Coordinates of C-alpha atoms and ligand atoms in Angstrom, one line a residue:
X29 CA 98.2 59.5 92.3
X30 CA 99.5 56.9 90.4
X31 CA 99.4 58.1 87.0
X32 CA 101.1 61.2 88.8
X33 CA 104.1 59.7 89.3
X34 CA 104.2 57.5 86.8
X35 CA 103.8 60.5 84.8
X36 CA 106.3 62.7 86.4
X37 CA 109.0 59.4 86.4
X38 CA 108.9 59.2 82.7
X39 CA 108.6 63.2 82.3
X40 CA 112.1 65.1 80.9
X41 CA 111.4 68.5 81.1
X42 CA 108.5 69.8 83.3
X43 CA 107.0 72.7 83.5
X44 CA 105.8 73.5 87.6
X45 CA 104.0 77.0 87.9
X46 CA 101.3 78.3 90.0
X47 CA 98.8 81.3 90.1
X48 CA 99.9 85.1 89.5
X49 CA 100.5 87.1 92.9
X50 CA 101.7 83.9 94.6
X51 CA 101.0 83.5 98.2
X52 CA 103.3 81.3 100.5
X53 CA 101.6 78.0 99.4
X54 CA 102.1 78.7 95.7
X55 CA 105.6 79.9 96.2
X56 CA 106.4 76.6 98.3
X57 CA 104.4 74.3 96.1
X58 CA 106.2 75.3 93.3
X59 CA 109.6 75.4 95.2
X60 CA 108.9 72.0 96.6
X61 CA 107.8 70.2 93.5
X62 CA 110.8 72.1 91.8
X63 CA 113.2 70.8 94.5
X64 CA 112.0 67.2 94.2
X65 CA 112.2 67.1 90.4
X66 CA 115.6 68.3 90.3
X67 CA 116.8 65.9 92.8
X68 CA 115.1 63.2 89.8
X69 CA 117.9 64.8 87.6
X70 CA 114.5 66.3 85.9
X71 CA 115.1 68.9 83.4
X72 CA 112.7 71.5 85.2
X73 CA 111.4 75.3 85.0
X74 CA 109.4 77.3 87.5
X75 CA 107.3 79.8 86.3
X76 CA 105.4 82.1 87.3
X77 CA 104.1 85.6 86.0
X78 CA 104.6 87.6 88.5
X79 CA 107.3 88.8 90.7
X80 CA 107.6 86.8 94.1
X81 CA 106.9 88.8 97.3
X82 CA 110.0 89.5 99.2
X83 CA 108.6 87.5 102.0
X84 CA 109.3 84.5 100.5
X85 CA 112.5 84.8 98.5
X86 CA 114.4 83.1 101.6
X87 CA 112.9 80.1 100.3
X88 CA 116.0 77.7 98.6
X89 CA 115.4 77.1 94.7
X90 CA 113.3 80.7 94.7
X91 CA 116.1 82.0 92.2
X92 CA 115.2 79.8 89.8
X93 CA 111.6 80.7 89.2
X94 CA 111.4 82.6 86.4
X95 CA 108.5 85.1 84.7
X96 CA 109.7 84.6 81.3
X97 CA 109.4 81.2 79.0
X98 CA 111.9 80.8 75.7
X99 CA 109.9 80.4 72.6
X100 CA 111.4 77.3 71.8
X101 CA 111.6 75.6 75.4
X102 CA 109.6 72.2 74.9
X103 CA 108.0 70.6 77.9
X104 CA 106.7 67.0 77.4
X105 CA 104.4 68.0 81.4
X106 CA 103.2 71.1 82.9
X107 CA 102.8 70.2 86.5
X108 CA 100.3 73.3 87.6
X109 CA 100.0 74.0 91.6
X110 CA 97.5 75.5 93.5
X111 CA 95.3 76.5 90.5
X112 CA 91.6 76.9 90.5
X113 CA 91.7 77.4 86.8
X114 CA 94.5 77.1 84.3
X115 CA 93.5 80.7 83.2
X116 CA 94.7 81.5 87.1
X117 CA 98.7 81.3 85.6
X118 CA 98.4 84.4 83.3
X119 CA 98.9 85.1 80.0
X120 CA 101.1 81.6 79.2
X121 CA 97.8 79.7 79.9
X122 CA 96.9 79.2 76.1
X123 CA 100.3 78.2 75.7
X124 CA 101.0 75.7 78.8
X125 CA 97.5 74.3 77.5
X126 CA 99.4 72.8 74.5
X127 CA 101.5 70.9 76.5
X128 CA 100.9 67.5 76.1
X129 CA 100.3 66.2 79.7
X130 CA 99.0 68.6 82.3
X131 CA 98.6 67.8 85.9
X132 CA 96.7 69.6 88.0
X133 CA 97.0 69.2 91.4
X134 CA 95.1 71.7 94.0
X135 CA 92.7 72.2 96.7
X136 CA 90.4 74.4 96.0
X137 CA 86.8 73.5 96.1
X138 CA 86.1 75.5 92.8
X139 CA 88.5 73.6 90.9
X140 CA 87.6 73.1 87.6
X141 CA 88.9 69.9 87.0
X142 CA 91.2 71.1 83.9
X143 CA 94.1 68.8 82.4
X144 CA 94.7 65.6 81.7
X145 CA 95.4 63.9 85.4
X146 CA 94.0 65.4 88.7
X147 CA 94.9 65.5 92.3
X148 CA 91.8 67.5 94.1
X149 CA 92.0 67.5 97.9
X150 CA 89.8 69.8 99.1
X151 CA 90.2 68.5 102.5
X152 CA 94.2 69.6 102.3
X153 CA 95.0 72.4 103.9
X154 CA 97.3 73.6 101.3
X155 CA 98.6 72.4 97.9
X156 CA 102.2 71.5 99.2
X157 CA 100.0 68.8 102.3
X158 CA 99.2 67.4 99.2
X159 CA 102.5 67.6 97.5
X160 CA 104.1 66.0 101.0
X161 CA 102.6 62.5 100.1
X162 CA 103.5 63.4 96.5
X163 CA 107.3 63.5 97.2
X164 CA 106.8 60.7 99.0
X165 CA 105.3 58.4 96.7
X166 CA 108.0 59.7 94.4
X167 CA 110.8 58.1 96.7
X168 CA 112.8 61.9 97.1
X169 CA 114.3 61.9 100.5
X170 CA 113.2 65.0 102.4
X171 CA 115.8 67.9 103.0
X172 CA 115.6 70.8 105.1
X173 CA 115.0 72.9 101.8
X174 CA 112.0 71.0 100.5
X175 CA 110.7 70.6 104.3
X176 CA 110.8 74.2 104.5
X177 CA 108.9 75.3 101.6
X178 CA 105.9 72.6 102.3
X179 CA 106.1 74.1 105.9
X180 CA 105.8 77.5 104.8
X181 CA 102.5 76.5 102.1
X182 CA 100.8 74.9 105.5
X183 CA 101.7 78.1 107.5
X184 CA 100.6 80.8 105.2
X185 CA 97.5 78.5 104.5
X186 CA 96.1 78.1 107.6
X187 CA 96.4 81.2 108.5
X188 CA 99.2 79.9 111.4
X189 CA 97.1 77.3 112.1
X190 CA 93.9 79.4 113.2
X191 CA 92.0 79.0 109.9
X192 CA 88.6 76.6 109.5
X193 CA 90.8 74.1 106.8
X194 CA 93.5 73.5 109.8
X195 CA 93.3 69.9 110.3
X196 CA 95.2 67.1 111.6
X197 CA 97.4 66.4 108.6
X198 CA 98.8 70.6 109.2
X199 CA 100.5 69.4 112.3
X200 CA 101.8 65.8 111.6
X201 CA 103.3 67.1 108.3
X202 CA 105.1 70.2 110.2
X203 CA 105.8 68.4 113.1
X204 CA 107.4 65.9 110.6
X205 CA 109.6 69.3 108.3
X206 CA 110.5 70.2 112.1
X207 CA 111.9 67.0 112.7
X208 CA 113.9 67.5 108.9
X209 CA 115.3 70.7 110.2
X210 CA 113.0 73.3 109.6
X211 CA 113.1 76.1 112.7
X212 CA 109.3 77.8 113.1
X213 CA 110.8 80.8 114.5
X214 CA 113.2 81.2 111.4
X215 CA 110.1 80.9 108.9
X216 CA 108.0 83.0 111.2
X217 CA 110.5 85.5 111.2
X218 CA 110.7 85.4 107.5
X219 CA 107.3 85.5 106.4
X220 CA 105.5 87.8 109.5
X221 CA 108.4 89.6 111.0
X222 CA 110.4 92.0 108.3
X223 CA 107.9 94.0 107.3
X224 CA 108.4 97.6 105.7
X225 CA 107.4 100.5 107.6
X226 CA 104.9 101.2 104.6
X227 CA 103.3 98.2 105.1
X228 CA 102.8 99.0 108.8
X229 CA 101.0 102.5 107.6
X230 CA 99.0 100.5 105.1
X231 CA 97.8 98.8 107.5
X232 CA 96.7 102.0 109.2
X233 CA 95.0 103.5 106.5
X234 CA 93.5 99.9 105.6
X235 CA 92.3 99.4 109.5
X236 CA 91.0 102.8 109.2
X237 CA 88.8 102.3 105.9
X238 CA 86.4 99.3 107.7
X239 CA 82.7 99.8 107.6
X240 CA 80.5 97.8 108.8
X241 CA 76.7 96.8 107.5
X242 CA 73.7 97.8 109.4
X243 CA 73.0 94.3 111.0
X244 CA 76.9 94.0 111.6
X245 CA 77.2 91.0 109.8
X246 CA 79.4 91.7 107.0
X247 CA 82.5 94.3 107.5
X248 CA 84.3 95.5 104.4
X249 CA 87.8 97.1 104.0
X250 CA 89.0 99.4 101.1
X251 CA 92.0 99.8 99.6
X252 CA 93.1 101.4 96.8
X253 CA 96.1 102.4 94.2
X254 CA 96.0 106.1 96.1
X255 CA 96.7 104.3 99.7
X256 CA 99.3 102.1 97.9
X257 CA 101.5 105.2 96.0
X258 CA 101.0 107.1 99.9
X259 CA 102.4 104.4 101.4
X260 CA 104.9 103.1 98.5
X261 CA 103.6 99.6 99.0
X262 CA 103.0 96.7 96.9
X263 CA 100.0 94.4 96.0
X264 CA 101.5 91.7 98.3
X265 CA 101.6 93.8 100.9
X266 CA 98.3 93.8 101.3
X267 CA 98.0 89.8 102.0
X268 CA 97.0 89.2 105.3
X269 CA 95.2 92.3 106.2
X270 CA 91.2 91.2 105.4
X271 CA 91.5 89.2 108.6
X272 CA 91.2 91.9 110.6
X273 CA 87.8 93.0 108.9
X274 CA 86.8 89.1 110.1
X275 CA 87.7 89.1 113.3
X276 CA 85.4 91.9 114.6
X277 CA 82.8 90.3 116.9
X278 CA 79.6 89.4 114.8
X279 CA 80.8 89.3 111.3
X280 CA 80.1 86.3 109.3
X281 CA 81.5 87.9 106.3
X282 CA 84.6 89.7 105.4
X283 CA 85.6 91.6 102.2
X284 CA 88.3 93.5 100.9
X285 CA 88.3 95.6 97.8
X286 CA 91.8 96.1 95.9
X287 CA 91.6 98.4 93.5
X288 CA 93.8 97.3 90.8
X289 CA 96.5 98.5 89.2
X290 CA 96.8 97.4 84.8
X291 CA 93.1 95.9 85.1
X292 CA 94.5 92.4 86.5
X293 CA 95.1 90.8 89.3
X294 CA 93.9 87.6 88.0
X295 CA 93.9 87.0 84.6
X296 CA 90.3 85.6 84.4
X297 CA 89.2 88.7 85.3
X298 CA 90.9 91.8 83.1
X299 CA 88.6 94.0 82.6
X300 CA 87.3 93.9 86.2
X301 CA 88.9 96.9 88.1
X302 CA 88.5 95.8 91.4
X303 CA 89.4 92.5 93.2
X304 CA 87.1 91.3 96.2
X305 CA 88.7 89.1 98.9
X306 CA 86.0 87.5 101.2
X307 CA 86.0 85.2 104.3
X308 CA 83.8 83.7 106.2
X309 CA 83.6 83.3 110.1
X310 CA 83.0 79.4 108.8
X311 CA 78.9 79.8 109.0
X312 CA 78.8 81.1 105.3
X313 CA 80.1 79.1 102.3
X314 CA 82.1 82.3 100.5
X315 CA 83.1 79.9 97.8
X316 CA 79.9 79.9 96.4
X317 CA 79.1 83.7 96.6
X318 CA 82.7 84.7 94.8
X319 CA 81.2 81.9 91.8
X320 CA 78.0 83.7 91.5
X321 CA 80.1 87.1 91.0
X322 CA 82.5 84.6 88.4
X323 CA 85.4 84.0 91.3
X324 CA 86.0 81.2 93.3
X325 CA 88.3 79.5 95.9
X326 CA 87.8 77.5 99.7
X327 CA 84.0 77.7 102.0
X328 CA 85.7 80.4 104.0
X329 CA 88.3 82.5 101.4
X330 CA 87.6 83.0 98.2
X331 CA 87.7 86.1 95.7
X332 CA 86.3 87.8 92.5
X333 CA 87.0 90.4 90.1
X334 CA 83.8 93.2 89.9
X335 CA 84.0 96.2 87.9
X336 CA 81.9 99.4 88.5
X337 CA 82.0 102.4 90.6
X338 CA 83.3 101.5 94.0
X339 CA 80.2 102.9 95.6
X340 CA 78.2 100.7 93.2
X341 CA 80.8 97.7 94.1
X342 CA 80.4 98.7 98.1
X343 CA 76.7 98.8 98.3
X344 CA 76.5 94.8 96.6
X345 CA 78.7 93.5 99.3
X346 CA 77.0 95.2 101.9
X347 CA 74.0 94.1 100.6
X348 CA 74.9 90.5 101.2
X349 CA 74.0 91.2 104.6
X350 CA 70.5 91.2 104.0
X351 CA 70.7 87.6 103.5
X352 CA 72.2 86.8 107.1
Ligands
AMP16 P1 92.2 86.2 97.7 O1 91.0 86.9 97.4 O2 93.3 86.6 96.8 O3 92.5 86.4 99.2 O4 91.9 84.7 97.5 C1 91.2 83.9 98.4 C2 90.9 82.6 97.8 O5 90.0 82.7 96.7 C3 92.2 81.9 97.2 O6 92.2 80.6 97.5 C4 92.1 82.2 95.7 O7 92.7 81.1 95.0 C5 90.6 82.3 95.5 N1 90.3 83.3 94.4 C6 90.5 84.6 94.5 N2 90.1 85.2 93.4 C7 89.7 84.3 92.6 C8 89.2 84.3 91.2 N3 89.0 85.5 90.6 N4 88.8 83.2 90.7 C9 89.0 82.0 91.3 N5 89.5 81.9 92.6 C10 89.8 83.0 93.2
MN17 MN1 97.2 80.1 96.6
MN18 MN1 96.5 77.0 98.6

């Protein structure tokens, strides 16, 4: 921690990005840490590869992320969010692994440890609980705006506050952003409540593609780019529905597999044409069957990229049941 700040005191130009197809903790750790910097006076960019779900663009600062880096931009610290694996940013990885200080802060049990300083909580709900004592340390006085982006990481995170890594800290840090102006039923609004009508017959077809294994322990969901072009949907819009596959009575196991679109939907997976989601009911540790198929992430949500026929790629999951 530190060496963090120390680090990010002396830093002029920093680099802050976070993992392709951002979900609500890697769009408000980035926004967050972006925030904080600026109010430094830090020269700062926010990357990251791919576009930012529509969800989340209410968040303040989220025009200044961009997908694109200059050729000649120097950066003297890549601050790197909720990353697993630096390969987890895209195809600037080789490039942001030249810079000459990387930080890697995150909270995912699979972490592997890349960079040159390291903040691993894998008892933090999200990336931006992590970030809030971060800021702190830094001496940047909270505003709504930053409040509101660390909020909405602990939110999506924890599932709204229902999922296994929902501890203690989730609730004195929001209870804290509330106090600095942030409104829950604004956010909630935001990120749950302006859906499309396509995502709403997504949903339908994705509800309607759960199967079940014999013993009933594992349930698995399909969808694919045919569901997607029906229902003129995104990727993104797909976040959120596996946990309906998990909270059928019995499961331990939940997957969902996204056929992809150009081969990736992480990077350190491109040749893989499907992307498995899984979670657990908290009895399995999913983390460590996403690394034996090359994945990784948290003891109850984690994911891999698998390629093969998706009858070939349906009958391994289901066979995971065997073992329960
Ligand atoms: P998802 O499958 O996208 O719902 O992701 C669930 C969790 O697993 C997230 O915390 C991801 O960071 C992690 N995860 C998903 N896919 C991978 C992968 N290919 N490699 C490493 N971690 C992953
Ligand atoms: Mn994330
Ligand atoms: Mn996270």
């Amino acid at each position: 921690m530190e060496k963090i700040i120390q680090q990010l005191n002396n830093s002029r130009h920093v680099l802050v990005a976070s993992h392709v197809n951002p979900d609500g903790d890697a769009v408000g750790s980035m926004l967050a840490m972006g925030l904080a910097l600026g109010a430094l006076n830090k020269h700062v960019t926010i990357y990251n590869e791919s576009p930012i779900p529509a969800v989340y663009r209410f968040l303040a600062g989220v025009q200044q992320i961009v997908n694109h880096l200059a050729p000649d931009a120097i950066f003297d610290t890549a601050l790197i969010l909720d990353c697993g694996e630096l390969e987890r940013i895209g195809d600037v990885a080789p490039r942001i692994a030249n810079i000459p200080v990387i930080i890697n802060i995150d909270h995912h049990v699979t972490n592997s440890l890349f960079g040159h300083l390291q903040l691993i909580d894998q008892e933090a709900c999200a990336t931006t609980e992590i970030l809030h004592r971060i800021i702190q340390q830094l001496g940047v006085p909270l505003t709504r705006e930053i409040a509101a982006s660390i909020y909405t990481g602990i939110l999506t995170d924890t599932g709204s506050f229902r999922f296994s890594n929902t501890n203690q800290s989730a609730f004195a840090i929001c209870d804290q952003m509330v106090r600095y102006g942030v409104n829950p039923h604004t956010i909630a609004q935001h990120v749950y409540g302006h859906y499309s009508l396509g995502r709403i017959k997504l949903l339908n077809l994705a509800l309607d593609s759960i199967e079940v294994s014999d013993n009933g322990k594992v349930s698995l969901m399909t969808l694919t780019q045919a569901m997607l072009l029906k229902t003129r949907t995104r990727p993104e819009d797909i976040d959120g529905m596996i946990n309906y596959a998990r909270s059928i009575q019995d499961v331990k196991i939940a997957a969902l597999i996204q056929e992809k679109c150009n081969g990736n939907r992480y990077t350190n997976e491109f040749s893989a044409p499907y992307h498995v989601s899984l979670r657990s009911d908290g009895s399995v540790d999913v983390a460590e069957i996403a690394t034996d198929f090359g994945g990784g992430g948290h003891s109850s949500a984690a994911g891999f990229g698998i390629e093969g026929t998706l009858a070939e790629v349906k009958s391994r999951i289901l066979g995971l049941a065997d073992k329960l």
